[in-house]
PDB file of C-alpha atoms in Angstrom:
ATOM      1  CA  UNK H   1     -68.656 341.218 192.860  1.00 56.00           C
ATOM      2  CA  UNK H   2     -72.178 342.620 192.541  1.00 61.00           C
ATOM      3  CA  UNK H   3     -74.190 341.568 189.482  1.00 63.00           C
ATOM      4  CA  UNK H   4     -77.707 342.360 188.516  1.00 70.00           C
ATOM      5  CA  UNK H   5     -80.272 339.766 187.618  1.00 73.00           C
ATOM      6  CA  UNK H   6     -79.589 339.871 183.871  1.00 72.00           C
ATOM      7  CA  UNK H   7     -75.870 339.322 184.351  1.00 74.00           C
ATOM      8  CA  UNK H   8     -76.498 336.441 186.736  1.00 71.00           C
ATOM      9  CA  UNK H   9     -78.878 334.852 184.222  1.00 74.00           C
ATOM     10  CA  UNK H  10     -76.309 335.245 181.411  1.00 76.00           C
ATOM     11  CA  UNK H  11     -73.583 333.739 183.625  1.00 76.00           C
ATOM     12  CA  UNK H  12     -75.704 330.742 184.539  1.00 77.00           C
ATOM     13  CA  UNK H  13     -76.614 330.200 180.898  1.00 78.00           C
ATOM     14  CA  UNK H  14     -72.921 330.341 179.917  1.00 76.00           C
ATOM     15  CA  UNK H  15     -72.048 327.830 182.625  1.00 76.00           C
ATOM     16  CA  UNK H  16     -74.812 325.508 181.405  1.00 73.00           C
ATOM     17  CA  UNK H  17     -73.552 325.753 177.823  1.00 73.00           C
ATOM     18  CA  UNK H  18     -69.990 325.058 178.946  1.00 70.00           C
ATOM     19  CA  UNK H  19     -71.087 322.004 180.920  1.00 68.00           C
ATOM     20  CA  UNK H  20     -73.096 320.785 177.938  1.00 65.00           C
ATOM     21  CA  UNK H  21     -70.106 321.261 175.626  1.00 64.00           C
ATOM     22  CA  UNK H  22     -67.823 319.394 177.991  1.00 61.00           C
ATOM     23  CA  UNK H  23     -70.354 316.577 178.130  1.00 62.00           C
ATOM     24  CA  UNK H  24     -70.476 316.345 174.339  1.00 61.00           C
ATOM     25  CA  UNK H  25     -66.694 316.355 174.110  1.00 65.00           C
ATOM     26  CA  UNK H  26     -66.492 313.586 176.682  1.00 69.00           C
ATOM     27  CA  UNK H  27     -69.080 311.526 174.801  1.00 68.00           C
ATOM     28  CA  UNK H  28     -67.289 312.116 171.501  1.00 71.00           C
ATOM     29  CA  UNK H  29     -63.941 311.090 172.977  1.00 74.00           C
ATOM     30  CA  UNK H  30     -65.496 307.983 174.474  1.00 72.00           C
ATOM     31  CA  UNK H  31     -67.075 307.115 171.147  1.00 72.00           C
ATOM     32  CA  UNK H  32     -63.764 307.665 169.321  1.00 76.00           C
ATOM     33  CA  UNK H  33     -62.048 305.450 171.874  1.00 77.00           C
ATOM     34  CA  UNK H  34     -64.608 302.710 171.291  1.00 73.00           C
ATOM     35  CA  UNK H  35     -64.144 302.968 167.515  1.00 73.00           C
ATOM     36  CA  UNK H  36     -60.380 302.801 167.894  1.00 77.00           C
ATOM     37  CA  UNK H  37     -60.688 299.702 170.082  1.00 75.00           C
ATOM     38  CA  UNK H  38     -63.018 298.122 167.527  1.00 71.00           C
ATOM     39  CA  UNK H  39     -60.504 298.823 164.742  1.00 71.00           C
ATOM     40  CA  UNK H  40     -57.726 297.313 166.829  1.00 74.00           C
ATOM     41  CA  UNK H  41     -59.730 294.154 167.475  1.00 72.00           C
ATOM     42  CA  UNK H  42     -60.640 293.891 163.792  1.00 68.00           C
ATOM     43  CA  UNK H  43     -56.984 294.291 162.872  1.00 69.00           C
ATOM     44  CA  UNK H  44     -55.975 291.545 165.303  1.00 70.00           C
ATOM     45  CA  UNK H  45     -58.640 289.273 163.844  1.00 65.00           C
ATOM     46  CA  UNK H  46     -57.358 289.968 160.333  1.00 61.00           C
ATOM     47  CA  UNK H  47     -53.802 289.160 161.412  1.00 62.00           C
ATOM     48  CA  UNK H  48     -55.001 285.834 162.829  1.00 62.00           C
ATOM     49  CA  UNK H  49     -56.692 285.045 159.513  1.00 56.00           C
ATOM     50  CA  UNK H  50     -53.517 285.947 157.624  1.00 54.00           C
ATOM     51  CA  UNK H  51     -51.464 283.727 159.881  1.00 54.00           C
ATOM     52  CA  UNK H  52     -53.916 280.923 159.229  1.00 52.00           C
ATOM     53  CA  UNK H  53     -53.321 281.091 155.471  1.00 44.00           C
ATOM     54  CA  UNK H  54     -49.621 281.899 156.022  1.00 42.00           C
ATOM     55  CA  UNK H  55     -49.410 284.690 153.440  1.00 41.00           C
ATOM     56  CA  UNK H  56     -47.739 288.028 154.047  1.00 39.00           C
ATOM     57  CA  UNK H  57     -46.471 290.799 151.842  1.00 40.00           C
ATOM     58  CA  UNK H  58     -42.814 291.782 151.908  1.00 39.00           C
ATOM     59  CA  UNK H  59     -43.288 294.631 149.433  1.00 39.00           C
ATOM     60  CA  UNK H  60     -42.872 298.052 151.075  1.00 38.00           C
ATOM     61  CA  UNK H  61     -42.726 296.400 154.509  1.00 35.00           C
ATOM     62  CA  UNK H  62     -46.506 296.013 154.642  1.00 38.00           C
ATOM     63  CA  UNK H  63     -48.509 292.943 155.397  1.00 39.00           C
ATOM     64  CA  UNK H  64     -50.486 291.709 152.452  1.00 44.00           C
ATOM     65  CA  UNK H  65     -54.194 291.874 153.162  1.00 40.00           C
ATOM     66  CA  UNK H  66     -55.917 289.226 151.092  1.00 43.00           C
ATOM     67  CA  UNK H  67     -58.166 286.226 151.150  1.00 44.00           C
ATOM     68  CA  UNK H  68     -57.272 282.580 151.404  1.00 43.00           C
ATOM     69  CA  UNK H  69     -56.026 281.031 148.173  1.00 48.00           C
ATOM     70  CA  UNK H  70     -57.564 277.978 146.580  1.00 48.00           C
ATOM     71  CA  UNK H  71     -55.174 275.039 146.620  1.00 44.00           C
ATOM     72  CA  UNK H  72     -55.999 274.039 143.037  1.00 47.00           C
ATOM     73  CA  UNK H  73     -54.796 277.448 141.797  1.00 47.00           C
ATOM     74  CA  UNK H  74     -51.219 276.820 142.931  1.00 50.00           C
ATOM     75  CA  UNK H  75     -50.341 273.529 141.287  1.00 49.00           C
ATOM     76  CA  UNK H  76     -49.019 274.542 137.879  1.00 48.00           C
ATOM     77  CA  UNK H  77     -45.287 274.280 138.676  1.00 47.00           C
ATOM     78  CA  UNK H  78     -45.539 270.741 140.068  1.00 49.00           C
ATOM     79  CA  UNK H  79     -45.820 267.396 138.351  1.00 49.00           C
ATOM     80  CA  UNK H  80     -49.220 267.368 136.664  1.00 50.00           C
ATOM     81  CA  UNK H  81     -49.488 263.594 136.220  1.00 48.00           C
ATOM     82  CA  UNK H  82     -49.007 262.853 139.939  1.00 64.00           C
ATOM     83  CA  UNK H  83     -51.459 265.574 140.957  1.00 73.00           C
ATOM     84  CA  UNK H  84     -54.123 264.207 138.624  1.00 79.00           C
ATOM     85  CA  UNK H  85     -53.831 260.839 140.330  1.00 83.00           C
ATOM     86  CA  UNK H  86     -54.265 262.423 143.768  1.00 83.00           C
ATOM     87  CA  UNK H  87     -57.199 264.560 142.587  1.00 85.00           C
ATOM     88  CA  UNK H  88     -58.920 261.510 141.133  1.00 87.00           C
ATOM     89  CA  UNK H  89     -58.374 259.588 144.365  1.00 88.00           C
ATOM     90  CA  UNK H  90     -60.012 262.333 146.438  1.00 88.00           C
ATOM     91  CA  UNK H  91     -63.010 262.509 144.092  1.00 87.00           C
ATOM     92  CA  UNK H  92     -63.370 258.726 144.271  1.00 89.00           C
ATOM     93  CA  UNK H  93     -63.422 258.831 148.089  1.00 89.00           C
ATOM     94  CA  UNK H  94     -66.052 261.569 148.079  1.00 88.00           C
ATOM     95  CA  UNK H  95     -68.234 259.674 145.612  1.00 87.00           C
ATOM     96  CA  UNK H  96     -68.080 256.555 147.785  1.00 88.00           C
ATOM     97  CA  UNK H  97     -68.788 258.359 151.062  1.00 87.00           C
ATOM     98  CA  UNK H  98     -71.489 260.646 149.593  1.00 85.00           C
ATOM     99  CA  UNK H  99     -73.040 258.485 146.919  1.00 83.00           C
ATOM    100  CA  UNK H 100     -76.435 260.175 147.247  1.00 81.00           C
ATOM    101  CA  UNK H 101     -75.234 263.696 146.476  1.00 83.00           C
ATOM    102  CA  UNK H 102     -75.446 265.200 142.972  1.00 80.00           C
ATOM    103  CA  UNK H 103     -72.206 265.758 141.022  1.00 79.00           C
ATOM    104  CA  UNK H 104     -72.111 269.544 141.462  1.00 76.00           C
ATOM    105  CA  UNK H 105     -72.159 269.204 145.254  1.00 82.00           C
ATOM    106  CA  UNK H 106     -69.400 266.608 145.067  1.00 84.00           C
ATOM    107  CA  UNK H 107     -67.292 269.057 143.061  1.00 82.00           C
ATOM    108  CA  UNK H 108     -67.906 271.797 145.620  1.00 82.00           C
ATOM    109  CA  UNK H 109     -66.890 269.510 148.485  1.00 88.00           C
ATOM    110  CA  UNK H 110     -63.824 268.477 146.520  1.00 87.00           C
ATOM    111  CA  UNK H 111     -62.759 272.110 146.033  1.00 83.00           C
ATOM    112  CA  UNK H 112     -63.307 273.005 149.698  1.00 84.00           C
ATOM    113  CA  UNK H 113     -61.807 269.945 151.416  1.00 87.00           C
ATOM    114  CA  UNK H 114     -59.016 268.805 149.116  1.00 87.00           C
ATOM    115  CA  UNK H 115     -56.236 270.944 150.658  1.00 84.00           C
ATOM    116  CA  UNK H 116     -56.629 269.561 154.207  1.00 86.00           C
ATOM    117  CA  UNK H 117     -57.166 266.006 152.917  1.00 88.00           C
ATOM    118  CA  UNK H 118     -54.085 266.232 150.684  1.00 86.00           C
ATOM    119  CA  UNK H 119     -51.840 267.369 153.566  1.00 85.00           C
ATOM    120  CA  UNK H 120     -52.953 264.428 155.731  1.00 86.00           C
ATOM    121  CA  UNK H 121     -52.747 262.005 152.800  1.00 84.00           C
ATOM    122  CA  UNK H 122     -49.122 262.920 152.009  1.00 83.00           C
ATOM    123  CA  UNK H 123     -48.185 262.855 155.698  1.00 81.00           C
ATOM    124  CA  UNK H 124     -49.516 259.308 156.077  1.00 82.00           C
ATOM    125  CA  UNK H 125     -47.976 258.054 152.823  1.00 80.00           C
ATOM    126  CA  UNK H 126     -44.467 256.611 152.683  1.00 77.00           C
ATOM    127  CA  UNK H 127     -42.803 258.455 149.812  1.00 72.00           C
ATOM    128  CA  UNK H 128     -39.280 257.986 148.551  1.00 71.00           C
ATOM    129  CA  UNK H 129     -36.760 260.591 149.686  1.00 71.00           C
ATOM    130  CA  UNK H 130     -34.835 260.489 146.410  1.00 71.00           C
ATOM    131  CA  UNK H 131     -37.788 260.771 144.052  1.00 68.00           C
ATOM    132  CA  UNK H 132     -38.157 264.389 142.799  1.00 66.00           C
ATOM    133  CA  UNK H 133     -41.899 263.904 142.223  1.00 67.00           C
ATOM    134  CA  UNK H 134     -42.335 262.773 145.839  1.00 73.00           C
ATOM    135  CA  UNK H 135     -40.403 265.800 147.065  1.00 77.00           C
ATOM    136  CA  UNK H 136     -42.632 268.085 145.002  1.00 78.00           C
ATOM    137  CA  UNK H 137     -45.749 266.532 146.491  1.00 79.00           C
ATOM    138  CA  UNK H 138     -44.366 266.981 150.002  1.00 81.00           C
ATOM    139  CA  UNK H 139     -43.541 270.629 149.319  1.00 81.00           C
ATOM    140  CA  UNK H 140     -46.997 271.227 147.921  1.00 82.00           C
ATOM    141  CA  UNK H 141     -48.672 269.535 150.901  1.00 83.00           C
ATOM    142  CA  UNK H 142     -46.735 271.723 153.362  1.00 83.00           C
ATOM    143  CA  UNK H 143     -47.990 274.831 151.621  1.00 84.00           C
ATOM    144  CA  UNK H 144     -46.108 277.978 150.608  1.00 86.00           C
ATOM    145  CA  UNK H 145     -43.551 279.798 152.714  1.00 85.00           C
ATOM    146  CA  UNK H 146     -44.648 282.150 155.465  1.00 82.00           C
ATOM    147  CA  UNK H 147     -43.572 285.229 153.486  1.00 83.00           C
ATOM    148  CA  UNK H 148     -45.154 286.092 150.137  1.00 85.00           C
ATOM    149  CA  UNK H 149     -44.165 288.830 147.700  1.00 90.00           C
ATOM    150  CA  UNK H 150     -46.489 291.288 146.027  1.00 92.00           C
ATOM    151  CA  UNK H 151     -45.620 292.961 142.735  1.00 92.00           C
ATOM    152  CA  UNK H 152     -47.122 295.978 141.038  1.00 92.00           C
ATOM    153  CA  UNK H 153     -45.866 295.073 137.535  1.00 92.00           C
ATOM    154  CA  UNK H 154     -45.460 291.724 135.856  1.00 93.00           C
ATOM    155  CA  UNK H 155     -44.840 290.366 132.346  1.00 92.00           C
ATOM    156  CA  UNK H 156     -46.634 287.159 131.366  1.00 91.00           C
ATOM    157  CA  UNK H 157     -47.400 285.572 127.987  1.00 90.00           C
ATOM    158  CA  UNK H 158     -45.768 288.542 126.247  1.00 89.00           C
ATOM    159  CA  UNK H 159     -48.082 291.072 127.958  1.00 93.00           C
ATOM    160  CA  UNK H 160     -47.013 293.767 130.413  1.00 93.00           C
ATOM    161  CA  UNK H 161     -49.475 293.954 133.309  1.00 95.00           C
ATOM    162  CA  UNK H 162     -49.835 296.757 135.881  1.00 94.00           C
ATOM    163  CA  UNK H 163     -52.099 296.778 138.901  1.00 95.00           C
ATOM    164  CA  UNK H 164     -54.980 299.230 139.051  1.00 93.00           C
ATOM    165  CA  UNK H 165     -53.242 301.190 141.813  1.00 93.00           C
ATOM    166  CA  UNK H 166     -50.237 301.876 139.563  1.00 92.00           C
ATOM    167  CA  UNK H 167     -52.446 303.277 136.816  1.00 89.00           C
ATOM    168  CA  UNK H 168     -54.173 305.846 138.990  1.00 88.00           C
ATOM    169  CA  UNK H 169     -51.339 308.282 138.202  1.00 83.00           C
ATOM    170  CA  UNK H 170     -50.869 307.212 134.578  1.00 87.00           C
ATOM    171  CA  UNK H 171     -52.631 307.731 131.289  1.00 87.00           C
ATOM    172  CA  UNK H 172     -51.784 304.264 129.978  1.00 89.00           C
ATOM    173  CA  UNK H 173     -53.772 301.115 130.722  1.00 92.00           C
ATOM    174  CA  UNK H 174     -52.353 297.652 131.406  1.00 93.00           C
ATOM    175  CA  UNK H 175     -54.675 296.260 134.089  1.00 94.00           C
ATOM    176  CA  UNK H 176     -57.248 294.553 131.851  1.00 95.00           C
ATOM    177  CA  UNK H 177     -57.269 290.756 132.145  1.00 96.00           C
ATOM    178  CA  UNK H 178     -59.214 288.025 130.379  1.00 95.00           C
ATOM    179  CA  UNK H 179     -59.187 284.322 131.212  1.00 94.00           C
ATOM    180  CA  UNK H 180     -61.085 281.562 129.434  1.00 90.00           C
ATOM    181  CA  UNK H 181     -62.309 278.941 131.877  1.00 84.00           C
ATOM    182  CA  UNK H 182     -63.902 275.560 131.252  1.00 80.00           C
ATOM    183  CA  UNK H 183     -67.021 275.203 133.385  1.00 76.00           C
ATOM    184  CA  UNK H 184     -69.515 272.387 133.927  1.00 71.00           C
ATOM    185  CA  UNK H 185     -73.149 273.340 133.392  1.00 69.00           C
ATOM    186  CA  UNK H 186     -75.996 271.458 135.079  1.00 65.00           C
ATOM    187  CA  UNK H 187     -79.585 271.713 133.865  1.00 63.00           C
ATOM    188  CA  UNK H 188     -80.916 270.790 137.323  1.00 65.00           C
ATOM    189  CA  UNK H 189     -79.809 269.347 140.652  1.00 63.00           C
ATOM    190  CA  UNK H 190     -80.670 265.873 139.347  1.00 67.00           C
ATOM    191  CA  UNK H 191     -78.574 266.254 136.203  1.00 65.00           C
ATOM    192  CA  UNK H 192     -75.958 263.493 136.132  1.00 67.00           C
ATOM    193  CA  UNK H 193     -74.404 264.487 132.784  1.00 71.00           C
ATOM    194  CA  UNK H 194     -72.968 268.012 133.007  1.00 72.00           C
ATOM    195  CA  UNK H 195     -71.994 269.825 129.822  1.00 74.00           C
ATOM    196  CA  UNK H 196     -68.533 271.391 129.676  1.00 75.00           C
ATOM    197  CA  UNK H 197     -68.352 274.816 128.060  1.00 78.00           C
ATOM    198  CA  UNK H 198     -65.898 277.696 127.859  1.00 84.00           C
ATOM    199  CA  UNK H 199     -66.684 280.961 129.610  1.00 87.00           C
ATOM    200  CA  UNK H 200     -64.748 284.215 129.357  1.00 91.00           C
ATOM    201  CA  UNK H 201     -64.047 286.153 132.534  1.00 92.00           C
ATOM    202  CA  UNK H 202     -63.029 289.820 132.264  1.00 95.00           C
ATOM    203  CA  UNK H 203     -61.153 291.394 135.150  1.00 94.00           C
ATOM    204  CA  UNK H 204     -59.163 294.313 136.512  1.00 95.00           C
ATOM    205  CA  UNK H 205     -55.822 293.383 138.062  1.00 95.00           C
ATOM    206  CA  UNK H 206     -55.538 294.369 141.740  1.00 94.00           C
ATOM    207  CA  UNK H 207     -52.551 292.362 143.033  1.00 94.00           C
ATOM    208  CA  UNK H 208     -49.749 290.160 141.739  1.00 95.00           C
ATOM    209  CA  UNK H 209     -48.647 287.652 144.386  1.00 94.00           C
ATOM    210  CA  UNK H 210     -45.695 285.285 144.381  1.00 93.00           C
ATOM    211  CA  UNK H 211     -45.867 282.158 146.546  1.00 91.00           C
ATOM    212  CA  UNK H 212     -42.616 280.329 147.247  1.00 90.00           C
ATOM    213  CA  UNK H 213     -42.402 276.649 148.076  1.00 87.00           C
ATOM    214  CA  UNK H 214     -39.593 274.547 149.432  1.00 82.00           C
ATOM    215  CA  UNK H 215     -37.184 273.364 146.773  1.00 78.00           C
ATOM    216  CA  UNK H 216     -37.183 276.567 144.743  1.00 82.00           C
ATOM    217  CA  UNK H 217     -40.690 276.168 143.397  1.00 84.00           C
ATOM    218  CA  UNK H 218     -42.828 279.274 143.068  1.00 88.00           C
ATOM    219  CA  UNK H 219     -46.263 280.235 141.802  1.00 90.00           C
ATOM    220  CA  UNK H 220     -47.424 283.631 140.511  1.00 93.00           C
ATOM    221  CA  UNK H 221     -51.072 284.519 141.087  1.00 94.00           C
ATOM    222  CA  UNK H 222     -53.193 287.383 139.754  1.00 95.00           C
ATOM    223  CA  UNK H 223     -55.884 288.766 142.037  1.00 94.00           C
ATOM    224  CA  UNK H 224     -58.609 290.488 140.021  1.00 94.00           C
ATOM    225  CA  UNK H 225     -62.104 291.913 140.208  1.00 93.00           C
ATOM    226  CA  UNK H 226     -64.115 289.745 137.811  1.00 93.00           C
ATOM    227  CA  UNK H 227     -67.236 290.007 135.709  1.00 92.00           C
ATOM    228  CA  UNK H 228     -68.662 287.259 133.517  1.00 84.00           C
ATOM    229  CA  UNK H 229     -72.066 286.457 132.129  1.00 79.00           C
ATOM    230  CA  UNK H 230     -74.975 288.350 133.650  1.00 81.00           C
ATOM    231  CA  UNK H 231     -76.029 291.966 134.028  1.00 86.00           C
ATOM    232  CA  UNK H 232     -72.451 293.264 133.942  1.00 90.00           C
ATOM    233  CA  UNK H 233     -71.823 292.095 130.360  1.00 92.00           C
ATOM    234  CA  UNK H 234     -73.799 293.071 127.295  1.00 91.00           C
ATOM    235  CA  UNK H 235     -73.518 293.054 123.524  1.00 89.00           C
ATOM    236  CA  UNK H 236     -74.485 296.286 121.753  1.00 87.00           C
ATOM    237  CA  UNK H 237     -76.129 296.635 118.352  1.00 86.00           C
ATOM    238  CA  UNK H 238     -72.734 297.042 116.642  1.00 86.00           C
ATOM    239  CA  UNK H 239     -71.459 293.709 117.968  1.00 87.00           C
ATOM    240  CA  UNK H 240     -69.139 295.110 120.650  1.00 90.00           C
ATOM    241  CA  UNK H 241     -68.912 293.454 124.061  1.00 92.00           C
ATOM    242  CA  UNK H 242     -69.259 295.899 126.977  1.00 94.00           C
ATOM    243  CA  UNK H 243     -68.492 295.379 130.666  1.00 94.00           C
ATOM    244  CA  UNK H 244     -69.436 297.312 133.780  1.00 93.00           C
ATOM    245  CA  UNK H 245     -67.169 297.308 136.849  1.00 92.00           C
ATOM    246  CA  UNK H 246     -69.164 299.857 138.840  1.00 89.00           C
ATOM    247  CA  UNK H 247     -69.448 298.693 142.472  1.00 87.00           C
ATOM    248  CA  UNK H 248     -68.411 295.186 141.466  1.00 87.00           C
ATOM    249  CA  UNK H 249     -68.498 292.696 144.332  1.00 83.00           C
ATOM    250  CA  UNK H 250     -65.426 290.802 145.458  1.00 80.00           C
ATOM    251  CA  UNK H 251     -65.354 287.344 143.886  1.00 78.00           C
ATOM    252  CA  UNK H 252     -65.101 284.334 146.198  1.00 80.00           C
ATOM    253  CA  UNK H 253     -62.260 282.968 144.034  1.00 84.00           C
ATOM    254  CA  UNK H 254     -60.425 286.050 142.703  1.00 91.00           C
ATOM    255  CA  UNK H 255     -57.115 284.325 141.875  1.00 92.00           C
ATOM    256  CA  UNK H 256     -55.818 282.886 138.607  1.00 93.00           C
ATOM    257  CA  UNK H 257     -52.389 281.716 137.528  1.00 92.00           C
ATOM    258  CA  UNK H 258     -50.344 284.366 135.759  1.00 93.00           C
ATOM    259  CA  UNK H 259     -49.752 281.899 132.930  1.00 91.00           C
ATOM    260  CA  UNK H 260     -53.515 281.821 132.274  1.00 92.00           C
ATOM    261  CA  UNK H 261     -53.902 285.593 131.864  1.00 94.00           C
ATOM    262  CA  UNK H 262     -54.324 287.368 128.550  1.00 94.00           C
ATOM    263  CA  UNK H 263     -54.724 291.114 128.143  1.00 95.00           C
ATOM    264  CA  UNK H 264     -57.642 293.316 127.118  1.00 95.00           C
ATOM    265  CA  UNK H 265     -58.273 297.057 127.131  1.00 95.00           C
ATOM    266  CA  UNK H 266     -61.362 298.838 128.376  1.00 95.00           C
ATOM    267  CA  UNK H 267     -62.539 301.919 126.451  1.00 93.00           C
ATOM    268  CA  UNK H 268     -65.180 304.075 128.129  1.00 92.00           C
ATOM    269  CA  UNK H 269     -68.512 304.158 126.330  1.00 91.00           C
ATOM    270  CA  UNK H 270     -69.185 307.772 125.248  1.00 89.00           C
ATOM    271  CA  UNK H 271     -72.921 307.263 125.820  1.00 88.00           C
ATOM    272  CA  UNK H 272     -72.728 305.704 129.318  1.00 90.00           C
ATOM    273  CA  UNK H 273     -69.562 306.158 131.393  1.00 90.00           C
ATOM    274  CA  UNK H 274     -70.457 303.150 133.571  1.00 91.00           C
ATOM    275  CA  UNK H 275     -69.869 300.797 130.637  1.00 94.00           C
ATOM    276  CA  UNK H 276     -66.575 300.040 128.859  1.00 94.00           C
ATOM    277  CA  UNK H 277     -66.008 298.491 125.451  1.00 94.00           C
ATOM    278  CA  UNK H 278     -63.728 295.424 125.605  1.00 95.00           C
ATOM    279  CA  UNK H 279     -60.850 295.500 123.123  1.00 94.00           C
ATOM    280  CA  UNK H 280     -58.759 292.340 122.692  1.00 92.00           C
ATOM    281  CA  UNK H 281     -55.087 292.561 121.747  1.00 89.00           C
ATOM    282  CA  UNK H 282     -52.131 290.396 120.768  1.00 87.00           C
ATOM    283  CA  UNK H 283     -48.851 290.129 122.651  1.00 85.00           C
ATOM    284  CA  UNK H 284     -45.908 292.151 121.398  1.00 74.00           C
ATOM    285  CA  UNK H 285     -43.526 290.185 119.200  1.00 64.00           C
ATOM    286  CA  UNK H 286     -46.182 287.557 118.434  1.00 64.00           C
ATOM    287  CA  UNK H 287     -47.413 287.176 114.876  1.00 62.00           C
ATOM    288  CA  UNK H 288     -50.401 285.250 113.600  1.00 62.00           C
ATOM    289  CA  UNK H 289     -49.009 282.989 110.896  1.00 62.00           C
ATOM    290  CA  UNK H 290     -51.146 281.070 108.440  1.00 64.00           C
ATOM    291  CA  UNK H 291     -51.179 277.327 109.175  1.00 64.00           C
ATOM    292  CA  UNK H 292     -48.974 275.188 106.907  1.00 57.00           C
ATOM    293  CA  UNK H 293     -50.340 271.800 105.956  1.00 57.00           C
ATOM    294  CA  UNK H 294     -47.159 270.699 104.173  1.00 61.00           C
ATOM    295  CA  UNK H 295     -43.688 272.306 104.196  1.00 58.00           C
ATOM    296  CA  UNK H 296     -42.792 271.215 100.622  1.00 62.00           C
ATOM    297  CA  UNK H 297     -46.051 272.568  99.248  1.00 64.00           C
ATOM    298  CA  UNK H 298     -45.481 275.855 101.047  1.00 57.00           C
ATOM    299  CA  UNK H 299     -41.932 276.264  99.697  1.00 58.00           C
ATOM    300  CA  UNK H 300     -43.106 275.613  96.134  1.00 59.00           C
ATOM    301  CA  UNK H 301     -46.031 277.988  96.391  1.00 62.00           C
ATOM    302  CA  UNK H 302     -46.062 281.631  95.351  1.00 59.00           C
ATOM    303  CA  UNK H 303     -45.900 282.653  99.033  1.00 54.00           C
ATOM    304  CA  UNK H 304     -42.782 280.642  99.829  1.00 51.00           C
ATOM    305  CA  UNK H 305     -41.154 281.360  96.432  1.00 55.00           C
ATOM    306  CA  UNK H 306     -42.478 284.715  95.149  1.00 55.00           C
ATOM    307  CA  UNK H 307     -42.208 285.315  91.407  1.00 55.00           C
ATOM    308  CA  UNK H 308     -40.255 288.299  90.149  1.00 56.00           C
ATOM    309  CA  UNK H 309     -41.959 289.733  87.074  1.00 54.00           C
ATOM    310  CA  UNK H 310     -38.812 291.675  86.018  1.00 54.00           C
ATOM    311  CA  UNK H 311     -36.375 288.755  85.842  1.00 55.00           C
ATOM    312  CA  UNK H 312     -36.038 288.931  82.014  1.00 57.00           C
ATOM    313  CA  UNK H 313     -36.967 292.535  81.395  1.00 59.00           C
ATOM    314  CA  UNK H 314     -34.604 295.410  80.698  1.00 64.00           C
ATOM    315  CA  UNK H 315     -34.487 297.873  83.558  1.00 63.00           C
ATOM    316  CA  UNK H 316     -34.751 301.510  82.414  1.00 63.00           C
ATOM    317  CA  UNK H 317     -33.254 304.159  84.686  1.00 67.00           C
ATOM    318  CA  UNK H 318     -34.249 307.187  82.548  1.00 67.00           C
ATOM    319  CA  UNK H 319     -37.448 309.103  83.315  1.00 68.00           C
ATOM    320  CA  UNK H 320     -39.159 309.961  80.008  1.00 71.00           C
ATOM    321  CA  UNK H 321     -42.349 311.570  81.274  1.00 71.00           C
ATOM    322  CA  UNK H 322     -40.814 314.880  82.438  1.00 70.00           C
ATOM    323  CA  UNK H 323     -39.784 318.051  80.581  1.00 71.00           C
ATOM    324  CA  UNK H 324     -36.037 318.288  80.056  1.00 69.00           C
ATOM    325  CA  UNK H 325     -33.838 321.238  81.029  1.00 71.00           C
ATOM    326  CA  UNK H 326     -30.926 322.342  78.834  1.00 72.00           C
ATOM    327  CA  UNK H 327     -27.676 323.099  80.654  1.00 71.00           C
ATOM    328  CA  UNK H 328     -24.735 324.987  79.166  1.00 71.00           C
ATOM    329  CA  UNK H 329     -21.695 322.956  80.272  1.00 65.00           C
ATOM    330  CA  UNK H 330     -19.175 325.518  78.941  1.00 65.00           C
ATOM    331  CA  UNK H 331     -20.171 328.101  81.507  1.00 55.00           C
TER     332      UNK H 331
END
């Protein structure tokens, strides 16, 4: 096939473009393959972490992807008196072995190391087989079952809670959570006398997780995105508390007990959509009654025994302030 110089030049240019395109496709496929391999390795690493904390999700046949759960958040359904003794024993050991550390560092070490210490402590302790408290401690030391359950809706303390994912397709709101926590405040690292104070945390419910223990015990946890004091809370000139959840960071301890949760609603600020006014609410079926100092006094009062002003008055059933109408009964 005879071609002139222009045709040959066009053909060579087309071949060069085709080779360049094939090279780009090959590079893109190789890059996609590397990304896929990286995702696979990350997924395997996440599965190993999940196996380490022994928590999975049975809901919708998907594995629950979450963080490790603090041991102290899962102790509400067990004997409180026995757990307080064990907690005090661990703090005493830490104070003896780290006598030079300030109290806030001791508390941090206690929170981080208590779970592993407790498991070894119960394993090395001879507990009675027939004592129900001993059986509860053993179940707690072994940790929850391998399978956990995740819920999207849950009722606690008279409130109906929904996760944020459920409300994406709804106009109603039930994901607002408030919890009041008692915290210890230190003025400095040398402060040996911390001051206990109450601090409100406002959150958005992301997951409801049920942990099951041997012996029929179970614990319900709420996983939330939290804001507390700082730049994400402010008080406006009208006295309303506002919160901002825009790009909120994941909290290192996002879990609370379901029994600790109360409900709030978030109303978008018409001036700034990044801020929401916090509205507190009461549970359905709950009424705020006035405190009674004495039952006998209450029953004899006007509230317990209301006075009827018409007890001795004649009741009149005829209306005398209207114009009458004459009716001919013969017709």
